[in-house]
Short mmCIF file of C-alpha atoms and ligand atoms in Angstrom, two decimals:
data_model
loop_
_atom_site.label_atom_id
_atom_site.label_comp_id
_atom_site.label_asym_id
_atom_site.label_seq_id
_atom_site.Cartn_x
_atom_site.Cartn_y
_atom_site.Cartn_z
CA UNK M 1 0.00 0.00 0.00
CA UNK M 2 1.60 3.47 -0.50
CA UNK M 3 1.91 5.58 2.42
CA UNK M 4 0.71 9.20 1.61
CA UNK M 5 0.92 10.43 5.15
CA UNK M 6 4.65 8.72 5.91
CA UNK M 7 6.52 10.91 7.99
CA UNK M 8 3.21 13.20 9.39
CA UNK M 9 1.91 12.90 12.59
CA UNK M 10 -1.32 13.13 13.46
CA UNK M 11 -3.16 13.64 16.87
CA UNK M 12 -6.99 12.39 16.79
CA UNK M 13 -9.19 12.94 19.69
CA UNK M 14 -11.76 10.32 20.97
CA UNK M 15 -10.31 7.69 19.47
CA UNK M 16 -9.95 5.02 21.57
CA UNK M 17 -13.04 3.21 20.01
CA UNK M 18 -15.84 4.17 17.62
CA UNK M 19 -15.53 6.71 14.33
CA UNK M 20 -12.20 7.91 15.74
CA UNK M 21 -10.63 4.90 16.35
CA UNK M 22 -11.84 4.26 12.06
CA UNK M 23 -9.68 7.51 11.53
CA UNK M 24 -6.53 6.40 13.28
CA UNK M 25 -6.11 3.16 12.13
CA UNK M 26 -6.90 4.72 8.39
CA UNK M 27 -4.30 7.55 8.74
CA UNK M 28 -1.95 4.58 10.57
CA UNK M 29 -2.42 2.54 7.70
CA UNK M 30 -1.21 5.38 5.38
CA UNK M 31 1.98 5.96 6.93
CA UNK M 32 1.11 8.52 9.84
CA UNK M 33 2.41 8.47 13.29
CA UNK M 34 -1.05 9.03 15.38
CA UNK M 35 -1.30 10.09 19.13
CA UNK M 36 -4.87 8.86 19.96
CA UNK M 37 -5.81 11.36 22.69
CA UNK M 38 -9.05 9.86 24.66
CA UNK M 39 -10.50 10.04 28.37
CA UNK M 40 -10.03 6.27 28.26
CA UNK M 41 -6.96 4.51 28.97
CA UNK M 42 -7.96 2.09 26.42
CA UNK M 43 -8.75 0.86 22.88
CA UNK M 44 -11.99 -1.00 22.60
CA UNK M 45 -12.02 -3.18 19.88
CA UNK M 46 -8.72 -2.55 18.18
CA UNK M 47 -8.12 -6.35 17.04
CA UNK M 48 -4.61 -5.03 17.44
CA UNK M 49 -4.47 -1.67 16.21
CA UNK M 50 -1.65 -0.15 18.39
CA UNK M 51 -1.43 3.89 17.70
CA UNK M 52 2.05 5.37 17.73
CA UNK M 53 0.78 6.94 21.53
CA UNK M 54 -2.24 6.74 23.35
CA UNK M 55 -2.81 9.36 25.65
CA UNK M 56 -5.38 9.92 28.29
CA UNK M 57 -6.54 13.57 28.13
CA UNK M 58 -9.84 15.11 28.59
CA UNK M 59 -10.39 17.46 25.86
CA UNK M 60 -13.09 19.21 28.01
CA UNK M 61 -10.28 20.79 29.87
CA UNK M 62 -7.76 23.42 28.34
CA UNK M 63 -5.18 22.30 31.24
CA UNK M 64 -5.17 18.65 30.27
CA UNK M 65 -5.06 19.80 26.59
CA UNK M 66 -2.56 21.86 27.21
CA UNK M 67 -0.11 18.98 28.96
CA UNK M 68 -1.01 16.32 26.45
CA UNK M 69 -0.02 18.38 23.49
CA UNK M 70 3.52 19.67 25.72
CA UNK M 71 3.91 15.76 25.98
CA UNK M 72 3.06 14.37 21.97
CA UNK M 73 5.09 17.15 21.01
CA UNK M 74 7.85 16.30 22.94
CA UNK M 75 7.32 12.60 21.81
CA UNK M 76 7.23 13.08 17.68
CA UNK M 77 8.79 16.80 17.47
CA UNK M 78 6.37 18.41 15.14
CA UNK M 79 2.22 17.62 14.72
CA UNK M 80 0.74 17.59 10.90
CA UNK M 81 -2.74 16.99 11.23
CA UNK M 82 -5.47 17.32 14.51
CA UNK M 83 -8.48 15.53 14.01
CA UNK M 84 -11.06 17.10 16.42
CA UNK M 85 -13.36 13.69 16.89
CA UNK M 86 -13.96 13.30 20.74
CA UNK M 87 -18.00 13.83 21.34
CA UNK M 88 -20.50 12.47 23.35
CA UNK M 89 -24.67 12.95 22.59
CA UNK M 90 -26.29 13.74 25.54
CA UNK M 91 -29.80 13.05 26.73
CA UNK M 92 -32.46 12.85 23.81
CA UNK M 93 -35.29 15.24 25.66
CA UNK M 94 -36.95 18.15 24.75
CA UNK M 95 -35.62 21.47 25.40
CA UNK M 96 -37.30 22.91 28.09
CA UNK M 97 -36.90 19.08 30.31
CA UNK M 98 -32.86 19.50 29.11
CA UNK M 99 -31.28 19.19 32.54
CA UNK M 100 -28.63 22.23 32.37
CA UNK M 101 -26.04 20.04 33.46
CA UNK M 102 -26.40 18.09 30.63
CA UNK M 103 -26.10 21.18 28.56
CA UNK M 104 -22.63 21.94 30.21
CA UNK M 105 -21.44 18.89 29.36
CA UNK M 106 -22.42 18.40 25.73
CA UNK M 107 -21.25 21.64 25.12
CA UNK M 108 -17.84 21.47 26.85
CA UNK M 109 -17.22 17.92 25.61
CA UNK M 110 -18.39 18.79 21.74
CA UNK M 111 -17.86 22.26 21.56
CA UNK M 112 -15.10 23.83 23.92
CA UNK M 113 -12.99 21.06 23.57
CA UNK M 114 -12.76 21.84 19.65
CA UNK M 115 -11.60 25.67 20.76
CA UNK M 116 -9.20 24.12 23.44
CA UNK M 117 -7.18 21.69 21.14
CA UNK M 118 -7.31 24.03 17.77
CA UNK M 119 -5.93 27.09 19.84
CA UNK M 120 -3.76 24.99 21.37
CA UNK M 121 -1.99 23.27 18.59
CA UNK M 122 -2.39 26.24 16.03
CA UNK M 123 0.74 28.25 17.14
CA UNK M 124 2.73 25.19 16.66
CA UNK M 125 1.23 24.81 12.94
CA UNK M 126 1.48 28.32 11.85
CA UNK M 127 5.17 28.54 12.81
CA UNK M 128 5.84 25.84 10.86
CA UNK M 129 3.39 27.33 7.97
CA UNK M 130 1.51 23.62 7.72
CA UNK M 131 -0.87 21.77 9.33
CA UNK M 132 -4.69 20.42 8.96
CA UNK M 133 -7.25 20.13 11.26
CA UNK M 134 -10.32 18.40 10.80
CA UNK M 135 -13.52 18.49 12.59
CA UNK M 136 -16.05 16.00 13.43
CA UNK M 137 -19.24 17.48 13.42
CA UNK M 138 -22.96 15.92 12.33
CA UNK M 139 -25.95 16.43 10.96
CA UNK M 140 -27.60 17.56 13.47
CA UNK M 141 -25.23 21.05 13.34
CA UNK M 142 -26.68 21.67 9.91
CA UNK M 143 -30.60 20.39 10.26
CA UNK M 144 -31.14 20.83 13.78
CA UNK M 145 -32.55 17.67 15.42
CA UNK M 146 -35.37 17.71 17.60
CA UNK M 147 -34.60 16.56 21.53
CA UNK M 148 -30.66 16.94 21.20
CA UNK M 149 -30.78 20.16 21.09
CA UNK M 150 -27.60 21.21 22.83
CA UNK M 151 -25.35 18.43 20.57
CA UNK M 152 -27.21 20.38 17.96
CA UNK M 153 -25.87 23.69 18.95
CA UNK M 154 -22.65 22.64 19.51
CA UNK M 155 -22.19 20.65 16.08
CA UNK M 156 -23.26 23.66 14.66
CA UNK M 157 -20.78 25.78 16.63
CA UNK M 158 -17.88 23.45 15.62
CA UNK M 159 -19.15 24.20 12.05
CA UNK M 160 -19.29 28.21 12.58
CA UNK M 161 -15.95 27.97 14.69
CA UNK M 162 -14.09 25.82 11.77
CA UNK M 163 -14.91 28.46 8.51
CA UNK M 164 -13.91 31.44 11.14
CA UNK M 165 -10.55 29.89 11.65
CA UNK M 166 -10.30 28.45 8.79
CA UNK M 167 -10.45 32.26 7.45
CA UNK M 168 -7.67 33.28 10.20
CA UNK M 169 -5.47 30.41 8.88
CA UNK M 170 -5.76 30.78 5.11
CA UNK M 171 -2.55 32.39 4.52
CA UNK M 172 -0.58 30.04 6.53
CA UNK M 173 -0.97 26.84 4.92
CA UNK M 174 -3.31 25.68 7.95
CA UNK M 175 -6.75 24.12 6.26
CA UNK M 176 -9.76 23.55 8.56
CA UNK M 177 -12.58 21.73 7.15
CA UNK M 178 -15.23 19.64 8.71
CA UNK M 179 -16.97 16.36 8.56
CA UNK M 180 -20.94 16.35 8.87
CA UNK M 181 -22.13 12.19 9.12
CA UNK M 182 -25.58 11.05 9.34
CA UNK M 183 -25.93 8.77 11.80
CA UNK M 184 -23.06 6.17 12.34
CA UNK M 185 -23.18 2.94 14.52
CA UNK M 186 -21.17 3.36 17.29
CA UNK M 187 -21.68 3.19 20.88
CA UNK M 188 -22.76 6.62 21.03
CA UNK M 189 -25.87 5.15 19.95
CA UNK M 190 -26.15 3.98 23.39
CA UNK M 191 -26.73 7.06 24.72
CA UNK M 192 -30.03 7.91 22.25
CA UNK M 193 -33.40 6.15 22.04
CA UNK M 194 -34.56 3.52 19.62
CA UNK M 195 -36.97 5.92 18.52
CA UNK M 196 -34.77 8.31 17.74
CA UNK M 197 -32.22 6.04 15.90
CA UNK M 198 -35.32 4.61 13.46
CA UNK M 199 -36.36 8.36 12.82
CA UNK M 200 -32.97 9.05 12.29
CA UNK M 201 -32.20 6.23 9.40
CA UNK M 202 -35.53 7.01 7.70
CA UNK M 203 -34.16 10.77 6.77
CA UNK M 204 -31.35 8.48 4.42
CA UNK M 205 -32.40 8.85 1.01
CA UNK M 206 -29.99 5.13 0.59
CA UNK M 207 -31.67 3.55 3.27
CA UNK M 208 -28.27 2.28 5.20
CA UNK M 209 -26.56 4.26 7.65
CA UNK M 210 -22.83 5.29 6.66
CA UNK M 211 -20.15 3.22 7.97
CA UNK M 212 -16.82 3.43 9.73
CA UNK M 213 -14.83 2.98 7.07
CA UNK M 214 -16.40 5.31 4.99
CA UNK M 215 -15.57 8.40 7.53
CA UNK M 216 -12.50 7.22 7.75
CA UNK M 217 -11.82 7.08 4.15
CA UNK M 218 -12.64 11.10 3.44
CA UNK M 219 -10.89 12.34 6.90
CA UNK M 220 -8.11 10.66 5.42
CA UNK M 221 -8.46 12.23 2.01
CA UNK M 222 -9.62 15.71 3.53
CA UNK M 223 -6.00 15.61 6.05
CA UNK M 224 -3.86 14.29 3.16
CA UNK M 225 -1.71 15.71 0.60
CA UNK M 226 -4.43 16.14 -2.52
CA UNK M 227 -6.44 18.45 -0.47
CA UNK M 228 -4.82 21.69 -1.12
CA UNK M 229 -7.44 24.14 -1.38
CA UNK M 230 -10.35 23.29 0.61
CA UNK M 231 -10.67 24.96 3.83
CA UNK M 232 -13.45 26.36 5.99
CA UNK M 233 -15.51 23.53 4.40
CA UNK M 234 -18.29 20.94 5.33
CA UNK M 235 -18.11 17.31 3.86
CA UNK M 236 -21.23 15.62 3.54
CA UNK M 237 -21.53 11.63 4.55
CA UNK M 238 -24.81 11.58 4.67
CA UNK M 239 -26.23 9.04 1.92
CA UNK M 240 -28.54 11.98 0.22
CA UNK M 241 -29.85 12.82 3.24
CA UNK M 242 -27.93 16.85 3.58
CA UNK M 243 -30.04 19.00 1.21
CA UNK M 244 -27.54 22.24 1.79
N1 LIG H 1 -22.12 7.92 15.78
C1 LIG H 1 -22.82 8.84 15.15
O1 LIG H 1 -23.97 8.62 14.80
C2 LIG H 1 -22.21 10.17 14.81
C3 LIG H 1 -22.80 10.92 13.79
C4 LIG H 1 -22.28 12.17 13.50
C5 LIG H 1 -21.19 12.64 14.19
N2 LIG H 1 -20.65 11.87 15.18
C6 LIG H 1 -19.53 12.44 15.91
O2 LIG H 1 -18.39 11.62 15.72
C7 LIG H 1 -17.55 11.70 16.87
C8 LIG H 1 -17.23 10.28 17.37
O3 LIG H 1 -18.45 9.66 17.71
P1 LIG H 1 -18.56 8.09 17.93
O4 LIG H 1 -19.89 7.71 17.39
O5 LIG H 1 -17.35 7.40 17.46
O6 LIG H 1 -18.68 8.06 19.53
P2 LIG H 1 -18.09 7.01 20.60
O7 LIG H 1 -18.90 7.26 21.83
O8 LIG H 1 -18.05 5.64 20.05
O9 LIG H 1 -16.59 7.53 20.81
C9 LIG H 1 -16.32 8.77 21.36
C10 LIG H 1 -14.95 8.73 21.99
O10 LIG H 1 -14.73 10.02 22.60
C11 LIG H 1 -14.13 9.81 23.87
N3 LIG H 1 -14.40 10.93 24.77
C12 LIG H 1 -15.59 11.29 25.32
N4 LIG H 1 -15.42 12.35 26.14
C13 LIG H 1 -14.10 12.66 26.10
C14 LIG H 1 -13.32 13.65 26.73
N5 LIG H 1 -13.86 14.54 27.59
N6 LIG H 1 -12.00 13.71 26.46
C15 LIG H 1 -11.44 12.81 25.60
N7 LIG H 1 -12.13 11.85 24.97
C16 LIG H 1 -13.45 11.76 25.22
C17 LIG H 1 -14.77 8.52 24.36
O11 LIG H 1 -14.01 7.91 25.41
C18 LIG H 1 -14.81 7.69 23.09
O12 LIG H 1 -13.63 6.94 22.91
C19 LIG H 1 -18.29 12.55 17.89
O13 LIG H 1 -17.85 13.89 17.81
C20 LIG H 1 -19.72 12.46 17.42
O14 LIG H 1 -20.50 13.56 17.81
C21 LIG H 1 -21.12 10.65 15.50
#
């Protein structure tokens, strides 16, 4: 296989199982070093996928952001590529029964922690006038879903914050461009009800939810060496379903 990505490192957040674990083994697989940065101190499922590091942060916190990156850096010298995938869902309720904690959360988990690892790492790209960050956001940032409101919001913040910087970073050789799946199954499906995950699959023109792989396969493309001048953009994996 050739290895596009030999001698890049990547970090990718959340990736110690699920769509970000897809991404690391992908950009692995194509030559990258990749610091998996996740709350857990484990890979679920890896059937032996070893990542150059794995590093327990929590991305919901600028402080622990702030050490893991002193630490990868120190590890592999210079960082390519952040992938921006950690995320939880949240309750499925309406609005007005959202528990504010639960607001907190989702928003500090899916949103803030996209600010705290992007501001953190961007110095460290622009110096070095390259770099690529790509953000996992949904659907749901775009449409709106009824009774996740606050993954919603901050899906759709991750989209507003990505073009902005993307903007800031356009002369430096820094591209920003996000990811927007339809639903993907993972075990964040654990956290939303079977209601909402039938509702959800209807709204998919193909009729099949989008795999893994697939995700994997365009973060890979979107973070690699033919994308040269995309940036502040929103990639589709939706199977018909995004109309915008
Ligand atoms: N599965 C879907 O249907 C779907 C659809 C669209 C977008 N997404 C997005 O894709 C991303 C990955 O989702 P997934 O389905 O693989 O979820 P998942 O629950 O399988 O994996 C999420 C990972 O993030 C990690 N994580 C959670 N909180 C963290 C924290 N504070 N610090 C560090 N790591 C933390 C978890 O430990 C886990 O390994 C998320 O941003 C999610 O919103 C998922």
């Amino acid at each position: 296989m050739s290895e596009p990505l030999k001698g890049k490192t990547a970090i990718v957040t959340g990736a110690a199982r699920g769509i970000g674990l897809g991404i690391a083994r992908k950009l692995s697989e194509l030559g990258a070093a990749v610091s998996v940065w996740d709350i857990r101190a484990e890979i679920k499922d890896g059937n032996g996928f070893a990542p150059a590091e794995l590093r327990q942060v929590d991305v919901s916190s600028l402080k622990s952001v702030e050490e893991a990156f002193a630490g990868t850096l120190a590890r592999f010298g210079a960082i390519d590529i952040l992938v921006n995938n950690a995320g939880i869902n949240g309750p499925v309720l309406p609005a007005w029964e959202y528990p504010e904690t639960d607001w907190q959360r989702v928003l500090a988990i899916d949103l803030n922690s996209v600010f705290y690892c992007s501001r953190t790492v961007i110095p460290h790209m622009r110096e070095r006038k390259s770099g690529r960050i790509l953000n996992i956001a949904s659907m749901a940032g775009k449409e709106g879903v009824q009774y996740i409101a606050a993954y919603s919001a901050a899906k759709a913040g991750v989209i507003g914050f990505s073009k902005a910087i993307a903007k800031e970073l356009a002369m430096d050789n820094v591209l920003v461009n996000c990811i927007a799946p339809a639903m993907v199954e993972t075990d964040l499906l654990a956290e939303m009800t079977a209601e909402h995950i039938r509702a959800t699959r209807a709204k998919i023109p193909m009729g099949r939810l989008p795999q893994i792989g697939e995700v994997a396969s365009l973060a890979a493309w979107i973070v690699g060496p033919e994308c040269t001048f995309t940036t502040g953009f929103v990639f589709d994996l939706s199977g018909g379903r995004a109309t915008y």
